[in-house]
C-alpha cells in the first residue's frame, strides 16, 4: 500500500475508532468481542482501502463489514449467551442516580436478550441514529424487514420490561 494511503487509513482509524467500538459493543454486548469485531472489520477494510477512501462514507462501509462479520459469527455460534444476572437490591435511601442505572441495566439486559438480527436493527436504528434505509443498507435487507424487526423489538422490550414491573 502506498504511504499516502496508509496515512489516510491511519487517520481514518484514529478518527472513527471510538464510534466503531461503541457500535460493535452494542452489536455484541461484550467488550472483548467488540474489539475483535472492529479489528476484523478494519483488517478487511485495509485490504481495499485504495478504492474505499474515495467512497462517500468509509465509516458506513466499515459498519457494513462489522454487521456482516457479526452475522457470520451468529451463524457459527452453537449457543446464544444471554445476560441473566439480576441487579443488586438498591440500598436504603439510595439516590435517583441508582434508580437510573438500574433502569438502564434492565433495558440493556432486555436488548441483549433480543435475537441477534433484531438487536442489530435496533442498535443501528436507535443507538447509532441511522435511518431505516441506512439500517437496511448496513444489514443487506429490505426496509420492510428493518421496520418489522424494529416493531417486534419494541414489542418485546415493552413486554419484557412490563413483566419485570419496570414500566407501567
Short mmCIF file of C-alpha atoms in Angstrom, two decimals:
data_model
loop_
_atom_site.label_atom_id
_atom_site.label_comp_id
_atom_site.label_asym_id
_atom_site.label_seq_id
_atom_site.Cartn_x
_atom_site.Cartn_y
_atom_site.Cartn_z
CA UNK A 1 0.00 0.00 0.00
CA UNK A 2 1.27 3.46 -0.78
CA UNK A 3 2.47 5.65 2.09
CA UNK A 4 -0.27 8.23 1.43
CA UNK A 5 -2.97 5.55 1.57
CA UNK A 6 -1.52 4.11 4.78
CA UNK A 7 -1.52 7.56 6.36
CA UNK A 8 -5.10 8.12 5.19
CA UNK A 9 -6.17 4.79 6.71
CA UNK A 10 -4.37 5.54 9.98
CA UNK A 11 -6.14 8.91 10.23
CA UNK A 12 -9.47 7.27 9.49
CA UNK A 13 -8.94 4.66 12.23
CA UNK A 14 -7.88 7.31 14.76
CA UNK A 15 -10.89 9.46 13.95
CA UNK A 16 -13.53 6.73 13.96
CA UNK A 17 -12.22 4.09 16.41
CA UNK A 18 -14.40 5.08 19.37
CA UNK A 19 -17.61 5.31 17.31
CA UNK A 20 -16.92 1.97 15.66
CA UNK A 21 -16.11 0.36 19.01
CA UNK A 22 -19.34 1.69 20.53
CA UNK A 23 -21.34 0.26 17.63
CA UNK A 24 -19.53 -3.08 17.89
CA UNK A 25 -20.21 -3.23 21.64
CA UNK A 26 -23.88 -2.57 21.08
CA UNK A 27 -23.96 -5.30 18.42
CA UNK A 28 -22.14 -7.90 20.51
CA UNK A 29 -22.85 -6.94 24.12
CA UNK A 30 -19.25 -7.79 25.08
CA UNK A 31 -16.19 -5.52 25.22
CA UNK A 32 -13.71 -8.17 24.08
CA UNK A 33 -15.92 -9.35 21.22
CA UNK A 34 -16.48 -5.71 20.23
CA UNK A 35 -12.76 -5.02 19.96
CA UNK A 36 -12.29 -8.20 17.93
CA UNK A 37 -15.17 -7.21 15.65
CA UNK A 38 -13.77 -3.73 14.99
CA UNK A 39 -10.26 -5.07 14.38
CA UNK A 40 -11.54 -7.72 11.99
CA UNK A 41 -13.63 -5.17 10.09
CA UNK A 42 -10.71 -2.74 9.87
CA UNK A 43 -8.38 -5.51 8.72
CA UNK A 44 -10.80 -6.40 5.92
CA UNK A 45 -11.24 -2.74 5.04
CA UNK A 46 -7.47 -2.09 4.97
CA UNK A 47 -7.01 -4.56 2.12
CA UNK A 48 -9.31 -2.48 -0.09
CA UNK A 49 -8.58 0.99 1.28
CA UNK A 50 -7.29 2.30 -2.05
CA UNK A 51 -10.78 2.19 -3.53
CA UNK A 52 -12.71 2.76 -0.28
CA UNK A 53 -11.03 6.00 0.81
CA UNK A 54 -12.74 7.80 -2.07
CA UNK A 55 -16.04 6.23 -1.03
CA UNK A 56 -18.61 8.76 0.15
CA UNK A 57 -18.73 7.39 3.71
CA UNK A 58 -15.93 4.96 4.61
CA UNK A 59 -17.31 4.64 8.14
CA UNK A 60 -20.60 3.32 6.73
CA UNK A 61 -18.57 0.81 4.71
CA UNK A 62 -16.75 -0.38 7.85
CA UNK A 63 -20.04 -0.53 9.76
CA UNK A 64 -21.44 -2.74 6.99
CA UNK A 65 -18.39 -5.02 7.26
CA UNK A 66 -18.93 -5.21 11.05
CA UNK A 67 -22.56 -6.21 10.58
CA UNK A 68 -21.60 -8.89 8.05
CA UNK A 69 -18.83 -10.30 10.27
CA UNK A 70 -21.19 -10.30 13.25
CA UNK A 71 -23.89 -12.10 11.23
CA UNK A 72 -21.34 -14.74 10.22
CA UNK A 73 -20.41 -15.15 13.88
CA UNK A 74 -24.04 -15.78 14.91
CA UNK A 75 -24.37 -18.43 12.26
CA UNK A 76 -21.30 -20.26 13.53
CA UNK A 77 -22.22 -19.92 17.19
CA UNK A 78 -23.71 -23.05 18.71
CA UNK A 79 -25.25 -21.46 21.80
CA UNK A 80 -26.57 -17.96 22.36
CA UNK A 81 -25.38 -16.30 25.55
CA UNK A 82 -27.98 -14.23 27.37
CA UNK A 83 -27.22 -11.94 30.29
CA UNK A 84 -29.33 -13.17 33.19
CA UNK A 85 -27.72 -11.71 36.31
CA UNK A 86 -30.12 -9.69 38.42
CA UNK A 87 -29.04 -6.25 39.59
CA UNK A 88 -28.45 -5.98 43.34
CA UNK A 89 -31.19 -4.62 45.57
CA UNK A 90 -30.92 -0.84 45.91
CA UNK A 91 -29.53 0.38 49.23
CA UNK A 92 -31.92 2.04 51.65
CA UNK A 93 -32.15 5.74 50.87
CA UNK A 94 -30.38 5.36 47.54
CA UNK A 95 -30.50 8.41 45.30
CA UNK A 96 -32.20 8.73 41.93
CA UNK A 97 -28.94 8.01 40.13
CA UNK A 98 -29.03 4.41 41.37
CA UNK A 99 -32.53 4.00 40.02
CA UNK A 100 -31.41 5.48 36.69
CA UNK A 101 -28.57 2.95 36.44
CA UNK A 102 -30.86 0.09 37.47
CA UNK A 103 -33.35 1.03 34.73
CA UNK A 104 -30.54 1.39 32.19
CA UNK A 105 -29.16 -2.02 33.19
CA UNK A 106 -32.59 -3.60 32.92
CA UNK A 107 -33.11 -2.05 29.49
CA UNK A 108 -29.68 -3.23 28.32
CA UNK A 109 -30.37 -6.80 29.51
CA UNK A 110 -33.64 -6.74 27.57
CA UNK A 111 -31.83 -5.53 24.42
CA UNK A 112 -29.20 -8.27 24.85
CA UNK A 113 -31.99 -10.87 25.08
CA UNK A 114 -33.19 -9.95 21.57
CA UNK A 115 -32.27 -12.14 18.63
CA UNK A 116 -29.00 -11.03 17.01
CA UNK A 117 -30.76 -9.76 13.86
CA UNK A 118 -33.35 -7.82 15.86
CA UNK A 119 -30.66 -6.37 18.14
CA UNK A 120 -28.59 -5.32 15.11
CA UNK A 121 -31.55 -3.45 13.61
CA UNK A 122 -32.38 -1.91 16.98
CA UNK A 123 -28.81 -0.80 17.71
CA UNK A 124 -28.26 0.73 14.28
CA UNK A 125 -31.63 2.50 14.33
CA UNK A 126 -31.76 3.85 17.87
CA UNK A 127 -28.22 3.85 19.24
CA UNK A 128 -26.48 4.84 16.00
CA UNK A 129 -29.43 7.02 14.92
CA UNK A 130 -29.42 5.73 11.34
CA UNK A 131 -32.48 5.99 9.14
CA UNK A 132 -34.41 2.84 8.28
CA UNK A 133 -32.94 2.96 4.76
CA UNK A 134 -29.39 3.23 6.15
CA UNK A 135 -30.03 0.32 8.52
CA UNK A 136 -31.39 -1.75 5.62
CA UNK A 137 -28.27 -0.97 3.60
CA UNK A 138 -25.97 -1.87 6.50
CA UNK A 139 -27.81 -5.13 7.13
CA UNK A 140 -28.24 -6.01 3.47
CA UNK A 141 -32.01 -6.39 3.68
CA UNK A 142 -35.19 -4.56 2.71
CA UNK A 143 -36.51 -1.52 4.57
CA UNK A 144 -39.65 -3.52 5.37
CA UNK A 145 -37.52 -6.12 7.15
CA UNK A 146 -35.92 -3.40 9.25
CA UNK A 147 -39.35 -1.99 10.12
CA UNK A 148 -40.68 -5.40 11.17
CA UNK A 149 -37.56 -6.17 13.24
CA UNK A 150 -37.82 -2.80 14.98
CA UNK A 151 -41.54 -3.24 15.61
CA UNK A 152 -41.06 -6.72 17.05
CA UNK A 153 -38.11 -5.46 19.12
CA UNK A 154 -40.14 -2.62 20.63
CA UNK A 155 -43.00 -5.01 21.43
CA UNK A 156 -40.55 -7.44 23.04
CA UNK A 157 -38.96 -4.65 25.09
CA UNK A 158 -42.36 -3.41 26.25
CA UNK A 159 -43.46 -6.91 27.24
CA UNK A 160 -40.18 -7.82 28.95
CA UNK A 161 -39.99 -4.59 30.92
CA UNK A 162 -43.66 -4.67 31.91
CA UNK A 163 -43.28 -8.30 33.05
CA UNK A 164 -40.40 -7.23 35.30
CA UNK A 165 -42.50 -4.36 36.63
CA UNK A 166 -40.16 -1.63 35.48
CA UNK A 167 -42.56 0.31 33.29
CA UNK A 168 -46.31 0.54 33.51
#
